mmCIF file of C-alpha atoms and ligand atoms in Angstrom:
data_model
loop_
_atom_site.group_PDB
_atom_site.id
_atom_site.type_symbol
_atom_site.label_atom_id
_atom_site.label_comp_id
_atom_site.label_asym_id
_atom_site.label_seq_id
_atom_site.Cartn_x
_atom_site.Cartn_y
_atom_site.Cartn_z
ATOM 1 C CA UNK A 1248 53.882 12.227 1.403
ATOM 2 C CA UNK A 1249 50.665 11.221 1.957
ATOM 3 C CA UNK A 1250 49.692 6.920 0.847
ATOM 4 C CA UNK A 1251 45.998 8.109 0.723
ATOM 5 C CA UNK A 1252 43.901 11.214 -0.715
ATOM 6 C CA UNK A 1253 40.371 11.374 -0.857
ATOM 7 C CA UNK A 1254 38.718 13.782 -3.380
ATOM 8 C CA UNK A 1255 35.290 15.101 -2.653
ATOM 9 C CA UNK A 1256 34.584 16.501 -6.024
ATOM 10 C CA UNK A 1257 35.729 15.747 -9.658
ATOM 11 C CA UNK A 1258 37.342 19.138 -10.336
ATOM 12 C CA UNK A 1259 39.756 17.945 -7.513
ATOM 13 C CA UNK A 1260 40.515 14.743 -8.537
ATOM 14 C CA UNK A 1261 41.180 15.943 -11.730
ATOM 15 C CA UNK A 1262 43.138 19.003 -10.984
ATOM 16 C CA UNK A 1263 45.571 15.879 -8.253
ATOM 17 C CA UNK A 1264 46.061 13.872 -10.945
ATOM 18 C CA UNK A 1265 46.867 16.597 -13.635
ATOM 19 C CA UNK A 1266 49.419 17.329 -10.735
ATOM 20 C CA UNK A 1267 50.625 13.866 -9.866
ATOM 21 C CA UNK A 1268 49.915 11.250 -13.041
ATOM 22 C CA UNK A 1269 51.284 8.674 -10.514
ATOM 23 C CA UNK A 1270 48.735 8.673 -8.327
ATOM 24 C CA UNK A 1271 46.456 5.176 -8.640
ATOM 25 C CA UNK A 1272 42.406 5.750 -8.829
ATOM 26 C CA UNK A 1273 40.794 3.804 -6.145
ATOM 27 C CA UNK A 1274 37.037 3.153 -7.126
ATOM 28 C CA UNK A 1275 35.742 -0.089 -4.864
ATOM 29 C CA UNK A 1276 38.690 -0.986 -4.570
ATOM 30 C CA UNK A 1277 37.621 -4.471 -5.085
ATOM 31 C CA UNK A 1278 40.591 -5.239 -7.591
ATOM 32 C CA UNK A 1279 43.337 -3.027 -6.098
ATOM 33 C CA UNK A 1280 42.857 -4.199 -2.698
ATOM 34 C CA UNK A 1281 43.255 -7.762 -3.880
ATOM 35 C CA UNK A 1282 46.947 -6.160 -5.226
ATOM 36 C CA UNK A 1283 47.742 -4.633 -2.656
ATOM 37 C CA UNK A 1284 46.983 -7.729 -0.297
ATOM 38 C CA UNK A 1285 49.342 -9.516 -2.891
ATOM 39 C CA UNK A 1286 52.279 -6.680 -2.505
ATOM 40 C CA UNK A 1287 52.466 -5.741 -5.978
ATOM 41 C CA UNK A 1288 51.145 -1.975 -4.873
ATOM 42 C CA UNK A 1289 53.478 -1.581 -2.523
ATOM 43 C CA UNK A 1290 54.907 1.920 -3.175
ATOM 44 C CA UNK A 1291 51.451 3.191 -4.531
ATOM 45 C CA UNK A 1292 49.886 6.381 -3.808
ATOM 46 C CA UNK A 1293 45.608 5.648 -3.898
ATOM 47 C CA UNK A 1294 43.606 8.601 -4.548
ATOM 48 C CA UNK A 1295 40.063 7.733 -3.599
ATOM 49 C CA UNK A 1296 37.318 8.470 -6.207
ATOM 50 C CA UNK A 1297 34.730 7.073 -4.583
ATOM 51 C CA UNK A 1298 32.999 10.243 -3.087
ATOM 52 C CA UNK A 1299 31.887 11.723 -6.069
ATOM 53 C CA UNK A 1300 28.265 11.396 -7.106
ATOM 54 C CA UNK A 1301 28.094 12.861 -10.042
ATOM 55 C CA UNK A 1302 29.565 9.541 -11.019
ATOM 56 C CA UNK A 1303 27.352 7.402 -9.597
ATOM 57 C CA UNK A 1304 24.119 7.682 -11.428
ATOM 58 C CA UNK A 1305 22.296 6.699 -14.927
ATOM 59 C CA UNK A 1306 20.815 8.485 -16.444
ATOM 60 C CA UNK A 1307 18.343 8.337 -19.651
ATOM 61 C CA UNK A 1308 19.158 10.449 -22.347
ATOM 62 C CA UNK A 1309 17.398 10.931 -25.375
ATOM 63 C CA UNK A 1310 20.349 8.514 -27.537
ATOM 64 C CA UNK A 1311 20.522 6.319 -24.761
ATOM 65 C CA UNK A 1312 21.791 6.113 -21.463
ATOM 66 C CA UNK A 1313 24.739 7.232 -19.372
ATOM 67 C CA UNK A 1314 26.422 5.435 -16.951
ATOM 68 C CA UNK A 1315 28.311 7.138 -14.041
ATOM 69 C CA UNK A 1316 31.740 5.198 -14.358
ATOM 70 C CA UNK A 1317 31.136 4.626 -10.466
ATOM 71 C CA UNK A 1318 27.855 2.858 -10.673
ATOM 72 C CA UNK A 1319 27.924 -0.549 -8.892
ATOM 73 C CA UNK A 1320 26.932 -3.773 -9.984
ATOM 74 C CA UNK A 1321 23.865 -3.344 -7.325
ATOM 75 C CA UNK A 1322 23.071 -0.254 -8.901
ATOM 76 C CA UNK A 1323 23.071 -1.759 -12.604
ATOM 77 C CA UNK A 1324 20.915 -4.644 -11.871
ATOM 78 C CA UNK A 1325 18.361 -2.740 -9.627
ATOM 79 C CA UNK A 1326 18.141 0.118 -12.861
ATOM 80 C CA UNK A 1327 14.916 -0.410 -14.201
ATOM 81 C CA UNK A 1328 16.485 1.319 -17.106
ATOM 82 C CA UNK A 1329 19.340 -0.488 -17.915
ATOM 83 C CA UNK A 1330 16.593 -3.997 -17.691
ATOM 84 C CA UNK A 1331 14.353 -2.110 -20.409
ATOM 85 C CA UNK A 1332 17.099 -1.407 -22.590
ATOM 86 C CA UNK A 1333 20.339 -3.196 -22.030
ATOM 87 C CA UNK A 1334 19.382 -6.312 -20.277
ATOM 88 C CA UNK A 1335 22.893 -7.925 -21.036
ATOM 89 C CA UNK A 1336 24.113 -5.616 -18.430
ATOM 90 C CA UNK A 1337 21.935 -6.466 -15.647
ATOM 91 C CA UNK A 1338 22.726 -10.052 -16.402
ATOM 92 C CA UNK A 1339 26.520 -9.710 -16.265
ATOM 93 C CA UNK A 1340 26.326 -7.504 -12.882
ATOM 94 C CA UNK A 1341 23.835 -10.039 -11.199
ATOM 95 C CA UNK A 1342 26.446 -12.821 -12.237
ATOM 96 C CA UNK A 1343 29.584 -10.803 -11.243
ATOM 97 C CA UNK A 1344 31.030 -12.591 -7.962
ATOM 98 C CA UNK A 1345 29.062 -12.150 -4.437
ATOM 99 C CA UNK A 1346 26.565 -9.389 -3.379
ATOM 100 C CA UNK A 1347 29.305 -7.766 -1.514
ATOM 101 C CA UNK A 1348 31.412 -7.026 -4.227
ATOM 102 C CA UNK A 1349 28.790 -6.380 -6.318
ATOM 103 C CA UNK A 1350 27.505 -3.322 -3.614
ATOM 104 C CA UNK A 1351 31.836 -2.266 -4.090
ATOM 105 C CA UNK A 1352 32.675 -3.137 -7.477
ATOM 106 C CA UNK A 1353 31.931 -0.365 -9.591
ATOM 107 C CA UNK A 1354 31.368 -0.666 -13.712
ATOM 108 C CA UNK A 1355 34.226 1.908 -14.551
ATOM 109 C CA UNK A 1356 37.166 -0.507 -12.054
ATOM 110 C CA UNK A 1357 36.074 -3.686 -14.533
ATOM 111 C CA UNK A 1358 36.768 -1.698 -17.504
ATOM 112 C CA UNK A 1359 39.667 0.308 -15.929
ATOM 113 C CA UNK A 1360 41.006 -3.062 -14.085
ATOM 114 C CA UNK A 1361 41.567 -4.514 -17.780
ATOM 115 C CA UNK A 1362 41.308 -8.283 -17.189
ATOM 116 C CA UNK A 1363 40.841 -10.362 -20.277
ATOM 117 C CA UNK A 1364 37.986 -12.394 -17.794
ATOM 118 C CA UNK A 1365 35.838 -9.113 -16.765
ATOM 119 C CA UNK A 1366 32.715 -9.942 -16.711
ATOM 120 C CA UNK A 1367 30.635 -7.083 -18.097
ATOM 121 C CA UNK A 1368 33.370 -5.802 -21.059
ATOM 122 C CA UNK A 1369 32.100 -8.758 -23.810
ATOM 123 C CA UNK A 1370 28.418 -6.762 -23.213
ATOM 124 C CA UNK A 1371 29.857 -3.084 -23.821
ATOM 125 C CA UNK A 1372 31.100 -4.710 -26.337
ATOM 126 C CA UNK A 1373 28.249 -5.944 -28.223
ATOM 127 C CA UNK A 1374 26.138 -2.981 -27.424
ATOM 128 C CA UNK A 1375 28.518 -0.517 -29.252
ATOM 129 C CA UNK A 1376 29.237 1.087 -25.536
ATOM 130 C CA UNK A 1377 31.378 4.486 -25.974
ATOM 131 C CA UNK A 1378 33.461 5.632 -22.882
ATOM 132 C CA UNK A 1379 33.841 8.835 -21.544
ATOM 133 C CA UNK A 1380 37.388 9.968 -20.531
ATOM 134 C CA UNK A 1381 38.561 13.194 -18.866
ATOM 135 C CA UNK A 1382 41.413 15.425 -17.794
ATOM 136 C CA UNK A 1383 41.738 18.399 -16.341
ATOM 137 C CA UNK A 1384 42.031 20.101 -19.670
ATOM 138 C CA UNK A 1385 39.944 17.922 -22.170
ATOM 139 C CA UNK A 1386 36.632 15.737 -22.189
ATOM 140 C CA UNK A 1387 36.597 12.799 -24.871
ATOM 141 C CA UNK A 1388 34.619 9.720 -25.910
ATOM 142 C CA UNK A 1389 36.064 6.955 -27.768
ATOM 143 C CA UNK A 1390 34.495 3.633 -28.755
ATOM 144 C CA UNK A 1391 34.900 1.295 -25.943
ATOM 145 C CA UNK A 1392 36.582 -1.240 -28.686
ATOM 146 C CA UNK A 1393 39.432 0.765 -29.129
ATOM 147 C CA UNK A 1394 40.329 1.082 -25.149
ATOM 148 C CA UNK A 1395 41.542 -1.928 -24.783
ATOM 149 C CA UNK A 1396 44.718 -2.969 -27.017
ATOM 150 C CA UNK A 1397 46.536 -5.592 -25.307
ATOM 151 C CA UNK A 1398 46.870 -7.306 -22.004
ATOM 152 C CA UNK A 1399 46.253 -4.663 -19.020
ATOM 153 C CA UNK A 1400 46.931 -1.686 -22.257
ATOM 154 C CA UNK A 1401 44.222 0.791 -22.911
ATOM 155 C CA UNK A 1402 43.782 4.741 -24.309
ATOM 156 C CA UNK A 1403 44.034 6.035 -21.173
ATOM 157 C CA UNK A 1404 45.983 9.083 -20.698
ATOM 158 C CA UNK A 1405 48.211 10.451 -18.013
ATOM 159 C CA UNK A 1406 46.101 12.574 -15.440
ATOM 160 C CA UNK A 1407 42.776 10.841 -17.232
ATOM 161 C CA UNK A 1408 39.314 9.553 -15.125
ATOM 162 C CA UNK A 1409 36.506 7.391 -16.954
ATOM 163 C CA UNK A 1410 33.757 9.388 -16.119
ATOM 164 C CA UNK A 1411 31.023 7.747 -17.823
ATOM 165 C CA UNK A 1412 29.631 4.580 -20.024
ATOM 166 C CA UNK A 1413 27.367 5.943 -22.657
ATOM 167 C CA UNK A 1414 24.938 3.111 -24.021
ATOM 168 C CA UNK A 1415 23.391 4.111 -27.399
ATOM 169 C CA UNK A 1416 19.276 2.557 -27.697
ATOM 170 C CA UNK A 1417 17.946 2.689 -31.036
ATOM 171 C CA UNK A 1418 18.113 -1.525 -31.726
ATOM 172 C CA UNK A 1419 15.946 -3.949 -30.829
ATOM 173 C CA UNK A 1420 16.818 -7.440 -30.804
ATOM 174 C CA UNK A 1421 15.079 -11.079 -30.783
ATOM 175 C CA UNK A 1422 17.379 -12.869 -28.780
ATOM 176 C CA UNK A 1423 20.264 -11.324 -26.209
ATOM 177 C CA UNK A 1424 22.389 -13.937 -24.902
ATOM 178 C CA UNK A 1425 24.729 -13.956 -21.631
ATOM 179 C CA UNK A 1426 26.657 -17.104 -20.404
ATOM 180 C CA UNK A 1427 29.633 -17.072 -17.842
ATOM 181 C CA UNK A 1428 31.481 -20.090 -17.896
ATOM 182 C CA UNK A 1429 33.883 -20.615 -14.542
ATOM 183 C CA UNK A 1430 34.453 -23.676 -12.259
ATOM 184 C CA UNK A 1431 31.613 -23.346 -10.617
ATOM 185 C CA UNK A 1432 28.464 -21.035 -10.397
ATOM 186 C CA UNK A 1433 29.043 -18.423 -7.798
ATOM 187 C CA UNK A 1434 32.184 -15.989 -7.248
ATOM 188 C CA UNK A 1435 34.266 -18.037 -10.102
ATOM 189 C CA UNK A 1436 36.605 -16.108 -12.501
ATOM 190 C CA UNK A 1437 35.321 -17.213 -16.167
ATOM 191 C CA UNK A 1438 36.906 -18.869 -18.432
ATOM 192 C CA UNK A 1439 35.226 -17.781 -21.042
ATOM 193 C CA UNK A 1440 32.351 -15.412 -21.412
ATOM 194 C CA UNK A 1441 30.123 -14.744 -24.081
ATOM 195 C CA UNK A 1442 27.329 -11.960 -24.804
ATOM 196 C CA UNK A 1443 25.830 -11.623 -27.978
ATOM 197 C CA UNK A 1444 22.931 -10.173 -29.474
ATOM 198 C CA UNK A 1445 19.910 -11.353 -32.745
ATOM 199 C CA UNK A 1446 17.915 -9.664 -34.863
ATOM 200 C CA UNK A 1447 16.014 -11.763 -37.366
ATOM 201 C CA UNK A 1448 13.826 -11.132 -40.268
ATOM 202 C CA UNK A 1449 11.485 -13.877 -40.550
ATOM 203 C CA UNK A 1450 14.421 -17.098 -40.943
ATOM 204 C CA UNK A 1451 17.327 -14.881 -41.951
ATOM 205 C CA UNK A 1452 19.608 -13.214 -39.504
ATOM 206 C CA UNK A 1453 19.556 -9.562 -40.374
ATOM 207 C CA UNK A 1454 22.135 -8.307 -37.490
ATOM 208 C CA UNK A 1455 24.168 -10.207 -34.958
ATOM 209 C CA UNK A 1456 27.055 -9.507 -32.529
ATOM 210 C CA UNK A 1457 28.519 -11.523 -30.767
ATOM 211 C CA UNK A 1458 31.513 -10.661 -27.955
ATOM 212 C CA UNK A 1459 34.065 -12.867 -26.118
ATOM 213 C CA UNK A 1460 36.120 -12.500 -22.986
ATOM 214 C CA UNK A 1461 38.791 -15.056 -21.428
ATOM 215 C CA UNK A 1462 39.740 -15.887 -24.681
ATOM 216 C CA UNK A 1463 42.530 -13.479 -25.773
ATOM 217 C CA UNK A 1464 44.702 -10.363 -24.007
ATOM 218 C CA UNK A 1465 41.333 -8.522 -24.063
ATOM 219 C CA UNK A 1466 37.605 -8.971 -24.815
ATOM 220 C CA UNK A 1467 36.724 -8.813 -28.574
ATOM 221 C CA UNK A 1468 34.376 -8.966 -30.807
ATOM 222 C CA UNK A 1469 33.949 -11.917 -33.228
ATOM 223 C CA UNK A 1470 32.957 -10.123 -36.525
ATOM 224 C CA UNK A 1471 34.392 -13.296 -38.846
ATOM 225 C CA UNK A 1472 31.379 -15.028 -36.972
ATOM 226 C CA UNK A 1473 29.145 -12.004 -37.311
ATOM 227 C CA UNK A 1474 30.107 -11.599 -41.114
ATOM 228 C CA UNK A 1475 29.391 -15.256 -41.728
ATOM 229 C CA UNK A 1476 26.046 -15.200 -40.147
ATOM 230 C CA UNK A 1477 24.753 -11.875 -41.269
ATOM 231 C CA UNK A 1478 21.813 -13.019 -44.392
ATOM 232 C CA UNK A 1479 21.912 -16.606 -42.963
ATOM 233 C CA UNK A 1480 18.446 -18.511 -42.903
ATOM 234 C CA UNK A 1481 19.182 -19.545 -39.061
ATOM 235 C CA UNK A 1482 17.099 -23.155 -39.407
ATOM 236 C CA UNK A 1483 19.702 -23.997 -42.241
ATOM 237 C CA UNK A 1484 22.649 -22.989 -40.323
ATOM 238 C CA UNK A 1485 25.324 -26.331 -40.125
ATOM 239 C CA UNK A 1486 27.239 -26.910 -36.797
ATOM 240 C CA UNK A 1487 29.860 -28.974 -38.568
ATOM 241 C CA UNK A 1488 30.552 -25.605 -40.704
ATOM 242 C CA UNK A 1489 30.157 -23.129 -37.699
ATOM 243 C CA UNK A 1490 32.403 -24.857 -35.610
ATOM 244 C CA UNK A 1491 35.200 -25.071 -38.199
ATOM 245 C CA UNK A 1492 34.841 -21.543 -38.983
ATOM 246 C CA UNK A 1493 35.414 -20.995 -35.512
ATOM 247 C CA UNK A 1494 38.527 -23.275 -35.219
ATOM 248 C CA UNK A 1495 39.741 -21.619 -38.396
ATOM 249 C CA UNK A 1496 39.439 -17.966 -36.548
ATOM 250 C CA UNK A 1497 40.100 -18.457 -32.897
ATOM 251 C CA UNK A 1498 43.375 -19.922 -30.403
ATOM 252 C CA UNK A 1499 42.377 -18.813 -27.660
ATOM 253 C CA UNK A 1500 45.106 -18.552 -24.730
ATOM 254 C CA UNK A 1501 46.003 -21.549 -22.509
ATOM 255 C CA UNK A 1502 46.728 -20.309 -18.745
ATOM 256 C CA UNK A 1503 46.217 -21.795 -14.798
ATOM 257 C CA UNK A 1504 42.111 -21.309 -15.381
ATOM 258 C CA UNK A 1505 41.925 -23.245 -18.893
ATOM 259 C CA UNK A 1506 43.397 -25.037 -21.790
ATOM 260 C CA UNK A 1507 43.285 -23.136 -25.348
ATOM 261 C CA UNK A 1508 40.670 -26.725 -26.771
ATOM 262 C CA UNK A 1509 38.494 -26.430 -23.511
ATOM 263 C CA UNK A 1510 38.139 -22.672 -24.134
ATOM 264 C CA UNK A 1511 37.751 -23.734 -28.106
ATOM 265 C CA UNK A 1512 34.864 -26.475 -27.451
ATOM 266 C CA UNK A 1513 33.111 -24.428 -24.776
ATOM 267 C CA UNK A 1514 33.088 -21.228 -27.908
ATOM 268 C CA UNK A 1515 31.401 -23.980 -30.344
ATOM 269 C CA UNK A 1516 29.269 -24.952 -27.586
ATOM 270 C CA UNK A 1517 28.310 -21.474 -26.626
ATOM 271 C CA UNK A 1518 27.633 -20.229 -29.925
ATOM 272 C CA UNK A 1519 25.778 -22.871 -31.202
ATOM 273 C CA UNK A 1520 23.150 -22.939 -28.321
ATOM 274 C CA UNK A 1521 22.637 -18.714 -28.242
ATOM 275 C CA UNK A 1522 21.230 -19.504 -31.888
ATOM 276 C CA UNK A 1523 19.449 -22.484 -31.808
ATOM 277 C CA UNK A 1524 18.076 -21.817 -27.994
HETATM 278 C C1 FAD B 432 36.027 -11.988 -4.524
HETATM 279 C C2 FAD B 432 36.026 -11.265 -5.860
HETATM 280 C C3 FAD B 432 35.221 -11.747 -6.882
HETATM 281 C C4 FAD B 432 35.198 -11.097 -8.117
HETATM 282 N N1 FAD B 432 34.391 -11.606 -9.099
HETATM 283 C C5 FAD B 432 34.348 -10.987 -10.319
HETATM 284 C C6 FAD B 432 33.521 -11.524 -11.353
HETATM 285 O O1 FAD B 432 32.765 -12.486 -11.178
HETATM 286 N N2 FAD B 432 33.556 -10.895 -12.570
HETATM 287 C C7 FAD B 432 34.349 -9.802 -12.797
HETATM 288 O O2 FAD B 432 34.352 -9.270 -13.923
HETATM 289 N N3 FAD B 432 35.139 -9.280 -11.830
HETATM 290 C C8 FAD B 432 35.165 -9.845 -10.598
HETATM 291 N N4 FAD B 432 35.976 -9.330 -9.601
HETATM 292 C C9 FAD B 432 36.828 -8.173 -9.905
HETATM 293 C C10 FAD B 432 36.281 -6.802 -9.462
HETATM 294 O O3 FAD B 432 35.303 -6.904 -8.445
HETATM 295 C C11 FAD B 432 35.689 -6.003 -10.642
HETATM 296 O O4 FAD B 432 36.662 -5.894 -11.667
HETATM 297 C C12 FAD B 432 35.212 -4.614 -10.230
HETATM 298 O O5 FAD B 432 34.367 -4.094 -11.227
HETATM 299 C C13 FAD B 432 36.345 -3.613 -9.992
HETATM 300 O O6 FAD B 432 35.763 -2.354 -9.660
HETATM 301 P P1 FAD B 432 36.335 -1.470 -8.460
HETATM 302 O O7 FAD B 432 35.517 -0.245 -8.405
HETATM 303 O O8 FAD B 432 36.402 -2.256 -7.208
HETATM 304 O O9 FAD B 432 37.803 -1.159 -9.014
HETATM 305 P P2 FAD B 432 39.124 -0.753 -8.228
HETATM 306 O O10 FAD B 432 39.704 -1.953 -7.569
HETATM 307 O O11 FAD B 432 38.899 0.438 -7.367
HETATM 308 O O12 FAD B 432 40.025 -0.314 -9.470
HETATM 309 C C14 FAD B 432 40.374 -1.237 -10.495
HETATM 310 C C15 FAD B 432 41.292 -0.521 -11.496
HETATM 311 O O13 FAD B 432 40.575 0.474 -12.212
HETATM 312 C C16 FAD B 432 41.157 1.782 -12.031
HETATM 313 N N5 FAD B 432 39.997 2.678 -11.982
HETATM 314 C C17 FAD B 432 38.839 2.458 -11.305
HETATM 315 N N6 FAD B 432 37.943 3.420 -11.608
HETATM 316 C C18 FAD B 432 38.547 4.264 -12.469
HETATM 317 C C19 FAD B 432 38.108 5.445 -13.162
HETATM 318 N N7 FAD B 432 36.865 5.932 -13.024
HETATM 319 N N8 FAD B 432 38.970 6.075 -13.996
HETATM 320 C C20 FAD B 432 40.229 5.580 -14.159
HETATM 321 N N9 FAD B 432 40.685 4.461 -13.541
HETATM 322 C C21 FAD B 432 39.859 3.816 -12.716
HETATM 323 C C22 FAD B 432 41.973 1.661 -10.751
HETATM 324 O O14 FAD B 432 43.043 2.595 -10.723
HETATM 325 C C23 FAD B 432 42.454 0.228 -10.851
HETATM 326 O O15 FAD B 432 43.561 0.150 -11.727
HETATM 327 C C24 FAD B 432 36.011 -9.949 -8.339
HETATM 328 C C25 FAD B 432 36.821 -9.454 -7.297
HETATM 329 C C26 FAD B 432 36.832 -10.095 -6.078
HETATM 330 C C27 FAD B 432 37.695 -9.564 -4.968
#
């Protein structure tokens, strides 16, 4: 049996994996090579994705835009579209580790690839992102917040390819905030990442969301925050009273990049300066 296949269309990599489930989706292989290097996919069959362009583009559409689930980070931040309307995005590729992996790396492996540090998932998040999934049989789109459900566990089905990331437009926002927090500046793995997003109405906050990765199993959204801050006049807002909100809502994990109190501070920190910046 074959270690490698290589499909040159979609309707053949769906129709090998609706015959072989086991088979392991190679995109830029930036993540699985890294596993494989490490011996943990040592009896793995790869079936290479990564020849099919009608994943691969974005395209505007009049709700939004679609992202091919290939699209690499180089791609992203070079779309003039995704800087008009999801500038988040752009951010989080141009941040993502070196300009090599970010000509690899594709948008569908960091969402696929499941860590609770992936860069770009806390900005699907706050901009409502849905995802695109596909068999052989069926095409269906959930909300990208119910994909991920614990560490490395996501609605993904046997024999099923992300085909795309669909970005709805229709909000604008006064502030969009991205920070990556690692070790050091470049190629660092965060521990913790934040993207969030403000819409005011004169002093009062009339919609916020705000996302957080490297925090818990998976990226989530904070909506005790955004709750608590939706009809706030934002010069009256209290630190003291944020920040114990936050301690009251969030333990985030402890593991070899972080302890659970620096990961708490650097949330208080974070929060505080995307709205009073
Ligand atoms: C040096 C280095 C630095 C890095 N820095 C960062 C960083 O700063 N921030 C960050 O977030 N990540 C970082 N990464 C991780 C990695 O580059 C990203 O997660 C990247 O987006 C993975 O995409 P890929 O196409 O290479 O995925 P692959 O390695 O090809 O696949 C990853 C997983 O997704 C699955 N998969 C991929 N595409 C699909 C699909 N369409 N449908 C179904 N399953 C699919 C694969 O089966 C596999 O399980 C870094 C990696 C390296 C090696």
């Amino acid at each position: 049996m074959k270690e490698y296949l290589k499909a040159s269309s979609l309707d053949e990599a769906l129709n090998l994996l609706s015959k072989d489930s086991q088979l392991k989706v190679l995109a830029g292989g930036t993540d699985l090579m890294v596993q494989k290097h490490a011996g943990s996919l040592s009896d793995v069959r790869f079936l290479d994705i990564n020849a099919l362009p009608s994943l691969k583009n974005i395209n505007e559409k009049d709700w939004g835009i679609a992202i091919g689930a290939l699209t690499t980070y180089r791609q992203i931040l070079n779309s003039d579209l995704v800087l008009a309307e999801f500038p988040l995005l752009a951010q989080a590729a141009r941040e993502t580790a070196s300009v090599a992996i970010q000509n690899r790396g594709t948008l569908g492996g960091n969402i696929v690839n499941a860590s609770p540090a992936g860069d770009s998932l806390p900005v699907l998040l706050v901009y409502n992102a849905l995802l695109e999934l596909q068999t052989q049989k069926e095409k269906r789109n959930i909300a990208y917040t119910d994909f991920h459900q614990g560490y490395k566990k996501m609605d993904l089905r046997s024999g099923e390819l992300l085909t795309q990331i669909l970005l709805p437009k229709g909000n604008t926002w006064d502030r969009s905030y991205f920070k990556k927090v690692g070790t050091r500046k470049a190629q660092s793995i965060s521990k913790v990442v934040m993207a969030a997003l403000l819409k005011m109405n004169g002093e009062t906050i009339e919609d916020v969301r705000i996302a957080l990765g490297s925090i818990a199993a998976f990226p989530l959204r904070c909506r005790f925050l955004e709750d608590f801050l939706k009809g706030q006049q934002l010069p009256l807002l209290k630190r003291e009273e944020l920040d114990r909100l936050i301690e009251q809502n969030i333990c985030p994990m402890d593991d070899i990049r972080s302890t659970k109190e620096y990961r708490l501070q650097i949330v208080k920190n974070l929060v505080w300066d995307f709205l009073k910046a």
